[in-house]
mmCIF file of C-alpha atoms and ligand atoms in Angstrom:
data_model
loop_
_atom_site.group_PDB
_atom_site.id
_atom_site.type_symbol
_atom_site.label_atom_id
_atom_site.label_comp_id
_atom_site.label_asym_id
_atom_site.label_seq_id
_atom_site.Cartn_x
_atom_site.Cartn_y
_atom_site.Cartn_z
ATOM 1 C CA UNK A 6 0.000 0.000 0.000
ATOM 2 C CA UNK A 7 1.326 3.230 -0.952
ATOM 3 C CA UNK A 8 -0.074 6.524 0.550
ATOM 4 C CA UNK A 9 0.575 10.149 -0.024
ATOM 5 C CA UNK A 10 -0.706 12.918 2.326
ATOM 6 C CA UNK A 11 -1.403 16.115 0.656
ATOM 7 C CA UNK A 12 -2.066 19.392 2.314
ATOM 8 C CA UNK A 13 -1.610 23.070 0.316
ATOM 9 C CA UNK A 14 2.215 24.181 1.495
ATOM 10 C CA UNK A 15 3.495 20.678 2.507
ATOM 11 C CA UNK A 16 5.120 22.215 5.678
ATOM 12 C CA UNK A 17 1.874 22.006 8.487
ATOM 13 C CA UNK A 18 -0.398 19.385 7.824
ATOM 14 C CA UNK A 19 0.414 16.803 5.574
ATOM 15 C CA UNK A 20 4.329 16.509 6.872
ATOM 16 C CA UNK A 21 2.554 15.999 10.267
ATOM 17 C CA UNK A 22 0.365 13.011 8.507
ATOM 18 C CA UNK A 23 3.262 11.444 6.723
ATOM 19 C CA UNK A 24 4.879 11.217 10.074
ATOM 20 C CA UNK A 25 2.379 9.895 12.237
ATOM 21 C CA UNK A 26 0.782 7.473 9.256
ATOM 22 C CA UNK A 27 4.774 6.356 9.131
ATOM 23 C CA UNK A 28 5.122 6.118 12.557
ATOM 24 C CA UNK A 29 1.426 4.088 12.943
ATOM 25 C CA UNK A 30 2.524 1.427 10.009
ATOM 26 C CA UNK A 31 5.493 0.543 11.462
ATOM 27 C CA UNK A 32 4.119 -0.211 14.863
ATOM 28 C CA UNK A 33 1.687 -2.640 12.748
ATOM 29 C CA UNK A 34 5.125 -3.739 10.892
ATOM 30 C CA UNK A 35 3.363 -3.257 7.629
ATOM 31 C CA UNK A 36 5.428 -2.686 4.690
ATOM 32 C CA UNK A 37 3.354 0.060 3.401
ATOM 33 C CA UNK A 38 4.803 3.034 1.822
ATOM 34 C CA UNK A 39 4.178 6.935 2.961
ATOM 35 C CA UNK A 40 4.887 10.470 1.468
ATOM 36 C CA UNK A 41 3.433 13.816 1.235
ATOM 37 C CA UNK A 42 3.387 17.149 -1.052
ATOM 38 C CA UNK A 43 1.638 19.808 -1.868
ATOM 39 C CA UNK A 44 -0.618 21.333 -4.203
ATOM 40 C CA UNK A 45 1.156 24.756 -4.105
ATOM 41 C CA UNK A 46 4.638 24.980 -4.491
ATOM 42 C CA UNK A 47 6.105 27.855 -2.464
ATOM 43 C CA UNK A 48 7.808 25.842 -0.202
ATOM 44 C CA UNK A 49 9.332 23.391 -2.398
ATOM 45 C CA UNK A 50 12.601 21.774 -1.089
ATOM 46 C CA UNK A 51 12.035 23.417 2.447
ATOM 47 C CA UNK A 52 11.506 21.412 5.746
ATOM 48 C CA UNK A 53 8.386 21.399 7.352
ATOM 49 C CA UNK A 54 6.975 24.541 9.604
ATOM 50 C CA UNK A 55 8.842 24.662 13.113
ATOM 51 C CA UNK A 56 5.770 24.361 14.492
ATOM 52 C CA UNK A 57 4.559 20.793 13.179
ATOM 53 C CA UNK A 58 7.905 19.620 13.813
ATOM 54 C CA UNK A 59 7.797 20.934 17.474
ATOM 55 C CA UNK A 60 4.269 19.516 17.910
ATOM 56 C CA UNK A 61 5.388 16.215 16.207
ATOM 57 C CA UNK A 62 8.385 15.991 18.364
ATOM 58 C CA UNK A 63 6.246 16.788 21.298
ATOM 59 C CA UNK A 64 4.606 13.337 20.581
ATOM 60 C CA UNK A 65 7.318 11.348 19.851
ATOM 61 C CA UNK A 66 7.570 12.027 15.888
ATOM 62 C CA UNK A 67 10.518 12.875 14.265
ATOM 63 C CA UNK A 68 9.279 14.753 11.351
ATOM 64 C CA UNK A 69 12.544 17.219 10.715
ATOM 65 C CA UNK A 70 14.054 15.149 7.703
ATOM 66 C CA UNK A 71 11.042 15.485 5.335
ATOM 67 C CA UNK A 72 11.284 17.707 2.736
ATOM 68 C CA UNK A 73 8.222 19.827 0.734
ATOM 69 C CA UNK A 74 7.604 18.769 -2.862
ATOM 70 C CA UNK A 75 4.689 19.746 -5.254
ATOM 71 C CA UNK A 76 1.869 17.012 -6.122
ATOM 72 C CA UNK A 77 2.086 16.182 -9.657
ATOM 73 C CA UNK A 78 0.309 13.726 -11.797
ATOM 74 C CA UNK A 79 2.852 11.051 -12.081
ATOM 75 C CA UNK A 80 1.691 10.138 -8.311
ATOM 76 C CA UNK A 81 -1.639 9.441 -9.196
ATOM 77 C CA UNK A 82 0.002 6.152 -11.346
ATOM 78 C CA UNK A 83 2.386 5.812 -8.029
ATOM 79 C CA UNK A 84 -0.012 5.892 -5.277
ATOM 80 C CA UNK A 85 -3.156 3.799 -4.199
ATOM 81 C CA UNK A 86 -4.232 6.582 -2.376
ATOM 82 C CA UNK A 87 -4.488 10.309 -2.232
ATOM 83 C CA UNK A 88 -5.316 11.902 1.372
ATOM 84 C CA UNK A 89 -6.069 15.192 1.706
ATOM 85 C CA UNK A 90 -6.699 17.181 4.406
ATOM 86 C CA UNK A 91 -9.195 19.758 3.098
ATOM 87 C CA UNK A 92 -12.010 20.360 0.420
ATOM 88 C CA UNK A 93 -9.874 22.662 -1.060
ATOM 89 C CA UNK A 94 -7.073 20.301 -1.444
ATOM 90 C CA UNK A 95 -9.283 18.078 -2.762
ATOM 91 C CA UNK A 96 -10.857 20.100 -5.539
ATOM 92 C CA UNK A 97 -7.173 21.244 -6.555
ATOM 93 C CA UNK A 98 -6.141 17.391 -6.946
ATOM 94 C CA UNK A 99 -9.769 16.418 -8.574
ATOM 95 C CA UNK A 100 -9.014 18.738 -11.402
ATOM 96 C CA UNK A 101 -5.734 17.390 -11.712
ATOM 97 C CA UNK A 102 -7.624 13.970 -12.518
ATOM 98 C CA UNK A 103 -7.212 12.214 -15.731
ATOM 99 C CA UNK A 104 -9.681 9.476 -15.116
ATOM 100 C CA UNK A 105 -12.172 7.905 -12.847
ATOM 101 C CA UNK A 106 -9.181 5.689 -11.584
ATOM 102 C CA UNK A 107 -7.184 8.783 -10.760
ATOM 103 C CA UNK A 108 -10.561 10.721 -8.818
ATOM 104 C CA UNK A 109 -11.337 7.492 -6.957
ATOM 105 C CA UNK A 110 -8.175 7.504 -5.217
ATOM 106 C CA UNK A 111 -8.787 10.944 -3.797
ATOM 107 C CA UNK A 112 -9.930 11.183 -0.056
ATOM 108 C CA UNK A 113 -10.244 13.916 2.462
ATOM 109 C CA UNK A 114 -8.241 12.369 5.853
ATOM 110 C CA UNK A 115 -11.309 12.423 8.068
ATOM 111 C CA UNK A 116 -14.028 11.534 5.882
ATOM 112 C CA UNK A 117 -16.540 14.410 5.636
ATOM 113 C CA UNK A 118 -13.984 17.376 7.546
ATOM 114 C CA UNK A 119 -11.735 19.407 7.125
ATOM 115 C CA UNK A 120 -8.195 19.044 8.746
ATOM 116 C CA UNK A 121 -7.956 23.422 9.620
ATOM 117 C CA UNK A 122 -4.949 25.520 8.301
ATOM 118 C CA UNK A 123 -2.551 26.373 10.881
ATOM 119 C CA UNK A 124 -0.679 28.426 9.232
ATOM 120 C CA UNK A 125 -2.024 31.746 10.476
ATOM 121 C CA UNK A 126 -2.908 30.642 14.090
ATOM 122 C CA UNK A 127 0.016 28.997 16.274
ATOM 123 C CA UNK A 128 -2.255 27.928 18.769
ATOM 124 C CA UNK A 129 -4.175 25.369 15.832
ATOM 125 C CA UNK A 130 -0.949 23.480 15.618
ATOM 126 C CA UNK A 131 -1.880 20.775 18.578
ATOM 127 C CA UNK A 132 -5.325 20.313 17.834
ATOM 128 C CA UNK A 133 -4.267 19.925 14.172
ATOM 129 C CA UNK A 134 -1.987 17.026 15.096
ATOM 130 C CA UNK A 135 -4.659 15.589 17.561
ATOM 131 C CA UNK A 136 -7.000 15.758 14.434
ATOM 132 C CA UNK A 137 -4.345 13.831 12.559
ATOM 133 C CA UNK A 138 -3.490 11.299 14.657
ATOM 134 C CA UNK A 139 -7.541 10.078 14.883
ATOM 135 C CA UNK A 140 -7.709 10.247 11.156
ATOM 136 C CA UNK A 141 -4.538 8.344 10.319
ATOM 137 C CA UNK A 142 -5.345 5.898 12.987
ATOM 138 C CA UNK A 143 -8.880 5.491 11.580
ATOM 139 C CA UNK A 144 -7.555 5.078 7.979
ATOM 140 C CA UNK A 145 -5.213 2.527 9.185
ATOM 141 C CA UNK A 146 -7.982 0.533 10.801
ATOM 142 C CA UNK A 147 -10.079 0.752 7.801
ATOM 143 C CA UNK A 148 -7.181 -0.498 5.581
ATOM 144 C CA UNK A 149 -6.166 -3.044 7.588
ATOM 145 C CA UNK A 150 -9.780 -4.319 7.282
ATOM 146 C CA UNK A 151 -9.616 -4.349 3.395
ATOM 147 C CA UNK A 152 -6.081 -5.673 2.818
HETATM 148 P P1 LIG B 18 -0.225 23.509 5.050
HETATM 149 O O1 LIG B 18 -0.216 25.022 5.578
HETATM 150 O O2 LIG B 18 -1.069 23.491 3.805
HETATM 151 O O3 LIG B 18 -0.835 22.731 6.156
HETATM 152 O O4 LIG B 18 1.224 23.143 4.772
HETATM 153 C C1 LIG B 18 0.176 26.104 4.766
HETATM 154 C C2 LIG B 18 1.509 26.363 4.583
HETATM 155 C C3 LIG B 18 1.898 27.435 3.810
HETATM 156 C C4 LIG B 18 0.933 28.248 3.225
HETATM 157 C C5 LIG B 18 -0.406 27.975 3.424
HETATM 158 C C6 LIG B 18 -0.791 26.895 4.186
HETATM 159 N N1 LIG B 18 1.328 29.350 2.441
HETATM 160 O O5 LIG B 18 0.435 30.105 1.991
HETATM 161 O O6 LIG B 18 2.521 29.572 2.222
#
């Protein structure tokens, strides 16, 4: 199984998804495969925000290595699925889409709501990775039922 988070900058939310989905799959020891990017590109080649990694690290995630790509369409073919953490993100990768196939493998991270922006508000940065951690751990559990 091959996932990619996918947030707007690639520095808040979805580095703090990779981690913990990462971190959640290898307490399973599953051999599944986990990434992130974004669907702007401002921060390409940057770490993630101090803040996520702070937060992360708070929690026993080591998130500092990651680095901030752009989403392109190549990982629709190299993914199984897409997990986004807004409706936003989601209408940016829809209309990257080439196919049914492509848009079926596009999902928001908890199910019908949004994952907030932090990027504005410091104090969103722990309730964002609470939010995170239920959503990857209720992805996992719904994977694990289908695989
Ligand atoms: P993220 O947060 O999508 O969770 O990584 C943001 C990071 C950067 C920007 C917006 C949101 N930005 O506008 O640069």
């Amino acid at each position: 199984m091959k996932i990619l988070m996918v947030c707007l900058g690639n520095i808040c939310r979805s580095p703090l998804a990779h981690g913990v989905m990462e971190a959640l799959v290898k307490e399973e020891g599953l051999d599944w495969q986990v990434d992130s990017a974004g669907t702007g590109n401002w921060h390409v080649g940057q770490g993630p925000d101090h803040r996520s990694t702070r937060e992360a690290k708070l929690n026993g995630v080591n998130i500092s290595k990651q680095v901030c790509r752009q989403f392109k369409v190549g990982d629709f073919d190299e993914f199984d699925l897409i997990v986004v953490m807004d409706q936003n993100n989601k209408r940016d990768i829809l209309a990257l889409a080439r196919n049914d196939e492509d848009s079926k493998k596009v999902r928001l991270l908890l199910g019908d709501k949004n994952v907030p922006d932090p990027y504005h508000d410091d104090t969103l940065f722990a309730p964002v990775y609470q939010l995170v951690l239920d959503g990857c751990k209720q992805l996992l559990k719904e994977l694990q039922a289908k695989h």
